[in-house]
PDB file of C-alpha atoms in Angstrom:
ATOM      1  CA  ALA C   1      -1.847  75.869  -2.873  1.00  0.00           C
ATOM      2  CA  HIS C   2       1.339  75.144  -0.501  1.00  0.00           C
ATOM      3  CA  TYR C   3       3.468  75.424  -3.667  1.00  0.00           C
ATOM      4  CA  PHE C   4       1.486  78.744  -4.677  1.00  0.00           C
ATOM      5  CA  SER C   5       2.027  80.570  -1.196  1.00  0.00           C
ATOM      6  CA  GLU C   6       5.893  79.450  -1.204  1.00  0.00           C
ATOM      7  CA  ILE C   7       6.376  81.330  -4.015  1.00  0.00           C
ATOM      8  CA  PHE C   8       4.398  84.010  -2.894  1.00  0.00           C
ATOM      9  CA  VAL C   9       6.860  83.949   0.113  1.00  0.00           C
ATOM     10  CA  GLY C  10       9.304  83.910  -2.197  1.00  0.00           C
ATOM     11  CA  VAL C  11       8.748  86.835  -4.809  1.00  0.00           C
ATOM     12  CA  THR C  12       8.108  89.014  -1.595  1.00  0.00           C
ATOM     13  CA  THR C  13      10.454  88.562   0.084  1.00  0.00           C
ATOM     14  CA  ILE C  14      13.190  89.350  -3.219  1.00  0.00           C
ATOM     15  CA  THR C  15      11.063  92.469  -3.531  1.00  0.00           C
ATOM     16  CA  THR C  16      11.589  93.427   0.218  1.00  0.00           C
ATOM     17  CA  PHE C  17      15.312  93.060   0.389  1.00  0.00           C
ATOM     18  CA  THR C  18      15.736  94.708  -2.776  1.00  0.00           C
ATOM     19  CA  LEU C  19      13.936  97.550  -1.296  1.00  0.00           C
ATOM     20  CA  HIS C  20      15.736  97.660   1.697  1.00  0.00           C
ATOM     21  CA  ILE C  21      18.931  97.555  -0.034  1.00  0.00           C
ATOM     22  CA  LEU C  22      18.101 100.164  -2.503  1.00  0.00           C
ATOM     23  CA  LEU C  23      16.071 102.851  -0.426  1.00  0.00           C
ATOM     24  CA  PRO C  24      18.215 105.212   1.893  1.00  0.00           C
ATOM     25  CA  THR C  25      18.357 104.929   5.444  1.00  0.00           C
ATOM     26  CA  THR C  26      16.742 106.529   7.781  1.00  0.00           C
ATOM     27  CA  LEU C  27      20.411 106.969   9.598  1.00  0.00           C
ATOM     28  CA  ASP C  28      20.767 109.540   6.406  1.00  0.00           C
ATOM     29  CA  TYR C  29      18.476 111.731   7.169  1.00  0.00           C
ATOM     30  CA  HIS C  30      19.052 112.620  10.212  1.00  0.00           C
ATOM     31  CA  GLU C  31      23.072 113.178   9.052  1.00  0.00           C
ATOM     32  CA  LEU C  32      21.249 115.638   6.684  1.00  0.00           C
ATOM     33  CA  SER C  33      19.004 117.331   9.441  1.00  0.00           C
ATOM     34  CA  LYS C  34      22.328 117.495  11.896  1.00  0.00           C
ATOM     35  CA  HIS C  35      24.263 118.791   9.236  1.00  0.00           C
ATOM     36  CA  SER C  36      21.610 121.671   8.681  1.00  0.00           C
ATOM     37  CA  TYR C  37      20.960 122.466  12.405  1.00  0.00           C
ATOM     38  CA  GLN C  38      24.756 122.665  12.444  1.00  0.00           C
ATOM     39  CA  SER C  39      24.659 126.300  10.365  1.00  0.00           C
ATOM     40  CA  LEU C  40      21.979 127.464  12.619  1.00  0.00           C
ATOM     41  CA  PRO C  41      22.337 130.846  14.783  1.00  0.00           C
ATOM     42  CA  SER C  42      23.570 130.505  18.275  1.00  0.00           C
ATOM     43  CA  ASP C  43      20.842 130.389  21.263  1.00  0.00           C
ATOM     44  CA  GLU C  44      21.070 133.786  21.591  1.00  0.00           C
ATOM     45  CA  THR C  45      19.394 134.917  18.447  1.00  0.00           C
ATOM     46  CA  PRO C  46      15.170 135.090  18.480  1.00  0.00           C
ATOM     47  CA  LEU C  47      13.261 132.054  17.603  1.00  0.00           C
ATOM     48  CA  CYS C  48      11.491 133.810  14.543  1.00  0.00           C
ATOM     49  CA  THR C  49      15.157 134.573  13.105  1.00  0.00           C
ATOM     50  CA  ILE C  50      16.189 130.568  13.746  1.00  0.00           C
ATOM     51  CA  ILE C  51      12.993 129.900  11.775  1.00  0.00           C
ATOM     52  CA  ILE C  52      14.259 132.170   8.859  1.00  0.00           C
ATOM     53  CA  LYS C  53      17.808 130.932   8.902  1.00  0.00           C
ATOM     54  CA  THR C  54      16.643 126.957   8.382  1.00  0.00           C
ATOM     55  CA  THR C  55      14.981 128.231   4.775  1.00  0.00           C
ATOM     56  CA  THR C  56      18.209 129.608   3.625  1.00  0.00           C
ATOM     57  CA  SER C  57      19.429 128.640   0.071  1.00  0.00           C
ATOM     58  CA  THR C  58      21.842 126.561   1.216  1.00  0.00           C
ATOM     59  CA  ASN C  59      19.773 124.248   3.363  1.00  0.00           C
ATOM     60  CA  ALA C  60      16.991 124.267   0.657  1.00  0.00           C
ATOM     61  CA  GLU C  61      19.687 123.084  -1.922  1.00  0.00           C
ATOM     62  CA  GLU C  62      20.261 120.242   0.301  1.00  0.00           C
ATOM     63  CA  LEU C  63      17.002 119.057   0.782  1.00  0.00           C
ATOM     64  CA  THR C  64      16.102 119.348  -2.567  1.00  0.00           C
ATOM     65  CA  SER C  65      19.337 117.149  -3.877  1.00  0.00           C
ATOM     66  CA  PHE C  66      18.553 114.829  -1.025  1.00  0.00           C
ATOM     67  CA  GLN C  67      15.306 114.432  -2.138  1.00  0.00           C
ATOM     68  CA  SER C  68      16.201 114.039  -5.530  1.00  0.00           C
ATOM     69  CA  ILE C  69      18.223 110.632  -4.799  1.00  0.00           C
ATOM     70  CA  MET C  70      15.271 109.353  -2.722  1.00  0.00           C
ATOM     71  CA  LEU C  71      13.602 106.485  -4.189  1.00  0.00           C
ATOM     72  CA  ASN C  72       9.978 107.559  -5.194  1.00  0.00           C
ATOM     73  CA  TYR C  73       6.617 106.054  -5.847  1.00  0.00           C
ATOM     74  CA  LEU C  74       7.544 105.387  -9.572  1.00  0.00           C
ATOM     75  CA  ASN C  75      10.832 103.124  -8.947  1.00  0.00           C
ATOM     76  CA  ALA C  76       8.661 101.249  -6.550  1.00  0.00           C
ATOM     77  CA  LEU C  77       6.155 100.959  -8.956  1.00  0.00           C
ATOM     78  CA  ASN C  78       7.752  99.713 -11.656  1.00  0.00           C
ATOM     79  CA  LEU C  79       9.941  96.927  -9.461  1.00  0.00           C
ATOM     80  CA  ILE C  80       6.686  95.567  -8.147  1.00  0.00           C
ATOM     81  CA  GLY C  81       5.545  95.869 -12.269  1.00  0.00           C
ATOM     82  CA  TYR C  82       8.548  93.665 -13.087  1.00  0.00           C
ATOM     83  CA  VAL C  83       8.150  91.110 -10.203  1.00  0.00           C
ATOM     84  CA  VAL C  84       4.703  90.458 -11.156  1.00  0.00           C
ATOM     85  CA  ASN C  85       4.870  89.937 -14.694  1.00  0.00           C
ATOM     86  CA  VAL C  86       7.844  87.367 -14.287  1.00  0.00           C
ATOM     87  CA  PHE C  87       5.837  85.725 -11.469  1.00  0.00           C
ATOM     88  CA  PHE C  88       2.715  85.113 -14.072  1.00  0.00           C
ATOM     89  CA  THR C  89       4.570  84.713 -16.819  1.00  0.00           C
ATOM     90  CA  PHE C  90       6.593  81.766 -15.241  1.00  0.00           C
ATOM     91  CA  PHE C  91       4.370  80.562 -12.720  1.00  0.00           C
ATOM     92  CA  SER C  92       0.930  80.350 -14.271  1.00  0.00           C
ATOM     93  CA  THR C  93       0.626  77.576 -16.044  1.00  0.00           C
ATOM     94  CA  LEU C  94       2.039  75.603 -12.601  1.00  0.00           C
ATOM     95  CA  ILE C  95      -0.229  77.553 -10.381  1.00  0.00           C
ATOM     96  CA  PHE C  96      -3.630  77.728 -12.358  1.00  0.00           C
ATOM     97  CA  ASP C  97      -3.215  74.981 -14.376  1.00  0.00           C
ATOM     98  CA  ILE C  98      -3.795  76.768 -17.453  1.00  0.00           C
ATOM     99  CA  LYS C  99      -2.174  76.115 -21.516  1.00  0.00           C
ATOM    100  CA  GLY C 100       1.173  78.065 -22.254  1.00  0.00           C
ATOM    101  CA  PRO C 101       1.138  80.533 -24.772  1.00  0.00           C
ATOM    102  CA  GLY C 102       2.859  78.041 -27.345  1.00  0.00           C
ATOM    103  CA  GLU C 103       0.265  75.619 -27.044  1.00  0.00           C
ATOM    104  CA  LEU C 104      -2.359  77.869 -27.577  1.00  0.00           C
ATOM    105  CA  SER C 105      -0.542  79.497 -30.662  1.00  0.00           C
ATOM    106  CA  ASP C 106      -0.430  76.210 -31.870  1.00  0.00           C
ATOM    107  CA  LYS C 107      -4.380  75.957 -31.569  1.00  0.00           C
ATOM    108  CA  TYR C 108      -5.155  79.567 -32.598  1.00  0.00           C
ATOM    109  CA  GLN C 109      -3.155  79.545 -36.183  1.00  0.00           C
ATOM    110  CA  THR C 110      -2.886  82.784 -38.194  1.00  0.00           C
ATOM    111  CA  ILE C 111      -0.846  83.683 -40.617  1.00  0.00           C
ATOM    112  CA  ILE C 112       1.963  85.218 -38.964  1.00  0.00           C
ATOM    113  CA  THR C 113       1.666  82.907 -35.765  1.00  0.00           C
ATOM    114  CA  PRO C 114       5.628  82.051 -35.227  1.00  0.00           C
ATOM    115  CA  THR C 115       6.742  78.366 -34.515  1.00  0.00           C
ATOM    116  CA  GLY C 116       6.975  77.137 -30.347  1.00  0.00           C
ATOM    117  CA  PHE C 117      11.114  77.566 -30.325  1.00  0.00           C
ATOM    118  CA  ILE C 118      10.485  81.780 -31.130  1.00  0.00           C
ATOM    119  CA  PHE C 119       8.668  82.331 -27.684  1.00  0.00           C
ATOM    120  CA  SER C 120      12.268  81.768 -26.082  1.00  0.00           C
ATOM    121  CA  ILE C 121      12.676  85.600 -26.981  1.00  0.00           C
ATOM    122  CA  TRP C 122      11.258  86.738 -24.078  1.00  0.00           C
ATOM    123  CA  GLY C 123      13.931  85.025 -21.938  1.00  0.00           C
ATOM    124  CA  VAL C 124      15.764  88.120 -23.692  1.00  0.00           C
ATOM    125  CA  ILE C 125      12.531  90.588 -23.373  1.00  0.00           C
ATOM    126  CA  PHE C 126      12.804  89.983 -19.513  1.00  0.00           C
ATOM    127  CA  ILE C 127      16.749  90.067 -19.328  1.00  0.00           C
ATOM    128  CA  PHE C 128      16.385  93.452 -20.694  1.00  0.00           C
ATOM    129  CA  GLN C 129      13.390  94.562 -18.688  1.00  0.00           C
ATOM    130  CA  GLY C 130      15.310  93.477 -15.464  1.00  0.00           C
ATOM    131  CA  ILE C 131      17.931  95.829 -16.209  1.00  0.00           C
ATOM    132  CA  PHE C 132      16.056  98.581 -16.515  1.00  0.00           C
ATOM    133  CA  THR C 133      14.255  97.608 -13.482  1.00  0.00           C
ATOM    134  CA  VAL C 134      17.498  97.647 -11.340  1.00  0.00           C
ATOM    135  CA  VAL C 135      19.111 100.513 -12.770  1.00  0.00           C
ATOM    136  CA  GLN C 136      16.293 103.040 -12.717  1.00  0.00           C
ATOM    137  CA  MET C 137      16.406 102.238  -8.773  1.00  0.00           C
ATOM    138  CA  LEU C 138      20.137 103.028  -8.738  1.00  0.00           C
ATOM    139  CA  LYS C 139      21.510 106.663  -6.876  1.00  0.00           C
ATOM    140  CA  ASP C 140      22.346 107.854 -10.144  1.00  0.00           C
ATOM    141  CA  PHE C 141      19.502 106.871 -12.032  1.00  0.00           C
ATOM    142  CA  ARG C 142      16.190 107.034  -9.946  1.00  0.00           C
ATOM    143  CA  ALA C 143      15.239 110.691 -10.543  1.00  0.00           C
ATOM    144  CA  VAL C 144      16.196 111.220 -14.279  1.00  0.00           C
ATOM    145  CA  ASP C 145      13.437 112.303 -16.028  1.00  0.00           C
ATOM    146  CA  LEU C 146      13.601 109.437 -18.459  1.00  0.00           C
ATOM    147  CA  VAL C 147      12.262 107.632 -15.882  1.00  0.00           C
ATOM    148  CA  ARG C 148      10.261 109.835 -13.288  1.00  0.00           C
ATOM    149  CA  SER C 149       8.555 112.583 -16.364  1.00  0.00           C
ATOM    150  CA  HIS C 150       4.918 112.525 -17.034  1.00  0.00           C
ATOM    151  CA  SER C 151       5.822 114.188 -20.154  1.00  0.00           C
ATOM    152  CA  SER C 152       9.010 113.030 -21.315  1.00  0.00           C
ATOM    153  CA  GLY C 153       9.897 109.554 -19.751  1.00  0.00           C
ATOM    154  CA  VAL C 154       8.844 105.968 -18.717  1.00  0.00           C
ATOM    155  CA  SER C 155       6.390 107.468 -15.743  1.00  0.00           C
ATOM    156  CA  TYR C 156       3.988 105.276 -14.698  1.00  0.00           C
ATOM    157  CA  TRP C 157       3.315 103.131 -18.151  1.00  0.00           C
ATOM    158  CA  TYR C 158       5.597 100.855 -17.836  1.00  0.00           C
ATOM    159  CA  PHE C 159       3.794  99.469 -14.993  1.00  0.00           C
ATOM    160  CA  ILE C 160       0.767  99.255 -16.541  1.00  0.00           C
ATOM    161  CA  THR C 161       2.191  97.591 -19.085  1.00  0.00           C
ATOM    162  CA  CYS C 162       3.407  94.675 -16.862  1.00  0.00           C
ATOM    163  CA  ILE C 163      -0.217  94.387 -15.308  1.00  0.00           C
ATOM    164  CA  ALA C 164      -1.875  94.171 -18.786  1.00  0.00           C
ATOM    165  CA  GLN C 165       0.918  92.142 -19.455  1.00  0.00           C
ATOM    166  CA  SER C 166       0.291  89.694 -16.566  1.00  0.00           C
ATOM    167  CA  ALA C 167      -3.503  90.077 -17.038  1.00  0.00           C
ATOM    168  CA  TRP C 168      -2.987  88.918 -20.389  1.00  0.00           C
ATOM    169  CA  THR C 169      -1.213  85.665 -19.585  1.00  0.00           C
ATOM    170  CA  ILE C 170      -3.788  84.411 -17.289  1.00  0.00           C
ATOM    171  CA  LEU C 171      -6.840  85.563 -19.669  1.00  0.00           C
ATOM    172  CA  PHE C 172      -5.092  83.974 -22.703  1.00  0.00           C
ATOM    173  CA  GLY C 173      -4.330  81.085 -20.519  1.00  0.00           C
ATOM    174  CA  LYS C 174      -8.104  80.418 -19.800  1.00  0.00           C
ATOM    175  CA  GLU C 175      -8.874  80.603 -23.914  1.00  0.00           C
ATOM    176  CA  MET C 176     -10.504  84.014 -23.179  1.00  0.00           C
ATOM    177  CA  ILE C 177      -9.817  85.918 -26.549  1.00  0.00           C
ATOM    178  CA  LEU C 178     -11.951  89.095 -26.176  1.00  0.00           C
ATOM    179  CA  GLN C 179     -10.545  89.741 -22.878  1.00  0.00           C
ATOM    180  CA  SER C 180      -7.324  88.597 -23.473  1.00  0.00           C
ATOM    181  CA  THR C 181      -7.482  90.981 -26.856  1.00  0.00           C
ATOM    182  CA  ILE C 182      -8.153  93.842 -24.912  1.00  0.00           C
ATOM    183  CA  ALA C 183      -5.466  93.427 -22.681  1.00  0.00           C
ATOM    184  CA  MET C 184      -3.023  93.468 -25.586  1.00  0.00           C
ATOM    185  CA  LEU C 185      -4.464  96.607 -27.041  1.00  0.00           C
ATOM    186  CA  ILE C 186      -3.777  98.198 -23.323  1.00  0.00           C
ATOM    187  CA  ILE C 187      -0.149  96.737 -23.474  1.00  0.00           C
ATOM    188  CA  LEU C 188      -0.118  98.131 -26.826  1.00  0.00           C
ATOM    189  CA  TYR C 189      -1.195 101.904 -25.874  1.00  0.00           C
ATOM    190  CA  SER C 190       0.833 101.850 -23.018  1.00  0.00           C
ATOM    191  CA  LEU C 191       4.133 101.270 -24.932  1.00  0.00           C
ATOM    192  CA  VAL C 192       3.331 103.893 -27.513  1.00  0.00           C
ATOM    193  CA  GLN C 193       2.879 105.757 -24.891  1.00  0.00           C
ATOM    194  CA  ILE C 194       6.449 105.364 -23.559  1.00  0.00           C
ATOM    195  CA  VAL C 195       7.905 105.507 -27.156  1.00  0.00           C
ATOM    196  CA  GLN C 196       5.901 108.876 -27.788  1.00  0.00           C
ATOM    197  CA  ASN C 197       7.315 110.394 -24.183  1.00  0.00           C
ATOM    198  CA  GLN C 198      10.795 109.619 -25.303  1.00  0.00           C
ATOM    199  CA  SER C 199      10.322 111.015 -28.510  1.00  0.00           C
ATOM    200  CA  SER C 200       9.179 114.505 -27.104  1.00  0.00           C
ATOM    201  CA  GLN C 201      12.404 115.005 -25.479  1.00  0.00           C
TER     202      GLN C 201
END
């Protein structure tokens, strides 16, 4: 339990630190508001006119531009999903005392079961997933349709994939074959949705 708590605290700290660095600061918002109010009329202008002036196209464009560079819930979900997936994939055998995929693949042999060393490809897969997770939080990419669009982008499907992958790791490690198969089908469905959305662009 002590080992589990240390790992959990470490993962939480890394996630919080990353969000702290990448999220726009409150100062940025105040600077934008200050800039907007500088363009308002003098004190002699009637209050109703001031309210109307604050909604000019110029200020609206500034606000829209500011909102477009803010992280939204999808960016955060992608990061959380990746961290959770890495956590369960690489530490579940130590924390929950379950068998690893390589050991269980030897036990449940099929005609397409790969040899043990083939599972090292997961290292490459997680590296590229990590690159996506970081890049989609950067200012120039966090608001692109490829990330946020529900019809032509990744949307929330990557998060679902990560959660289903984490569930599969635990279920398969406990040799709950039926439940782990359902988790695999959810993974497959989510990945197909990502591909279909991108193909519709």
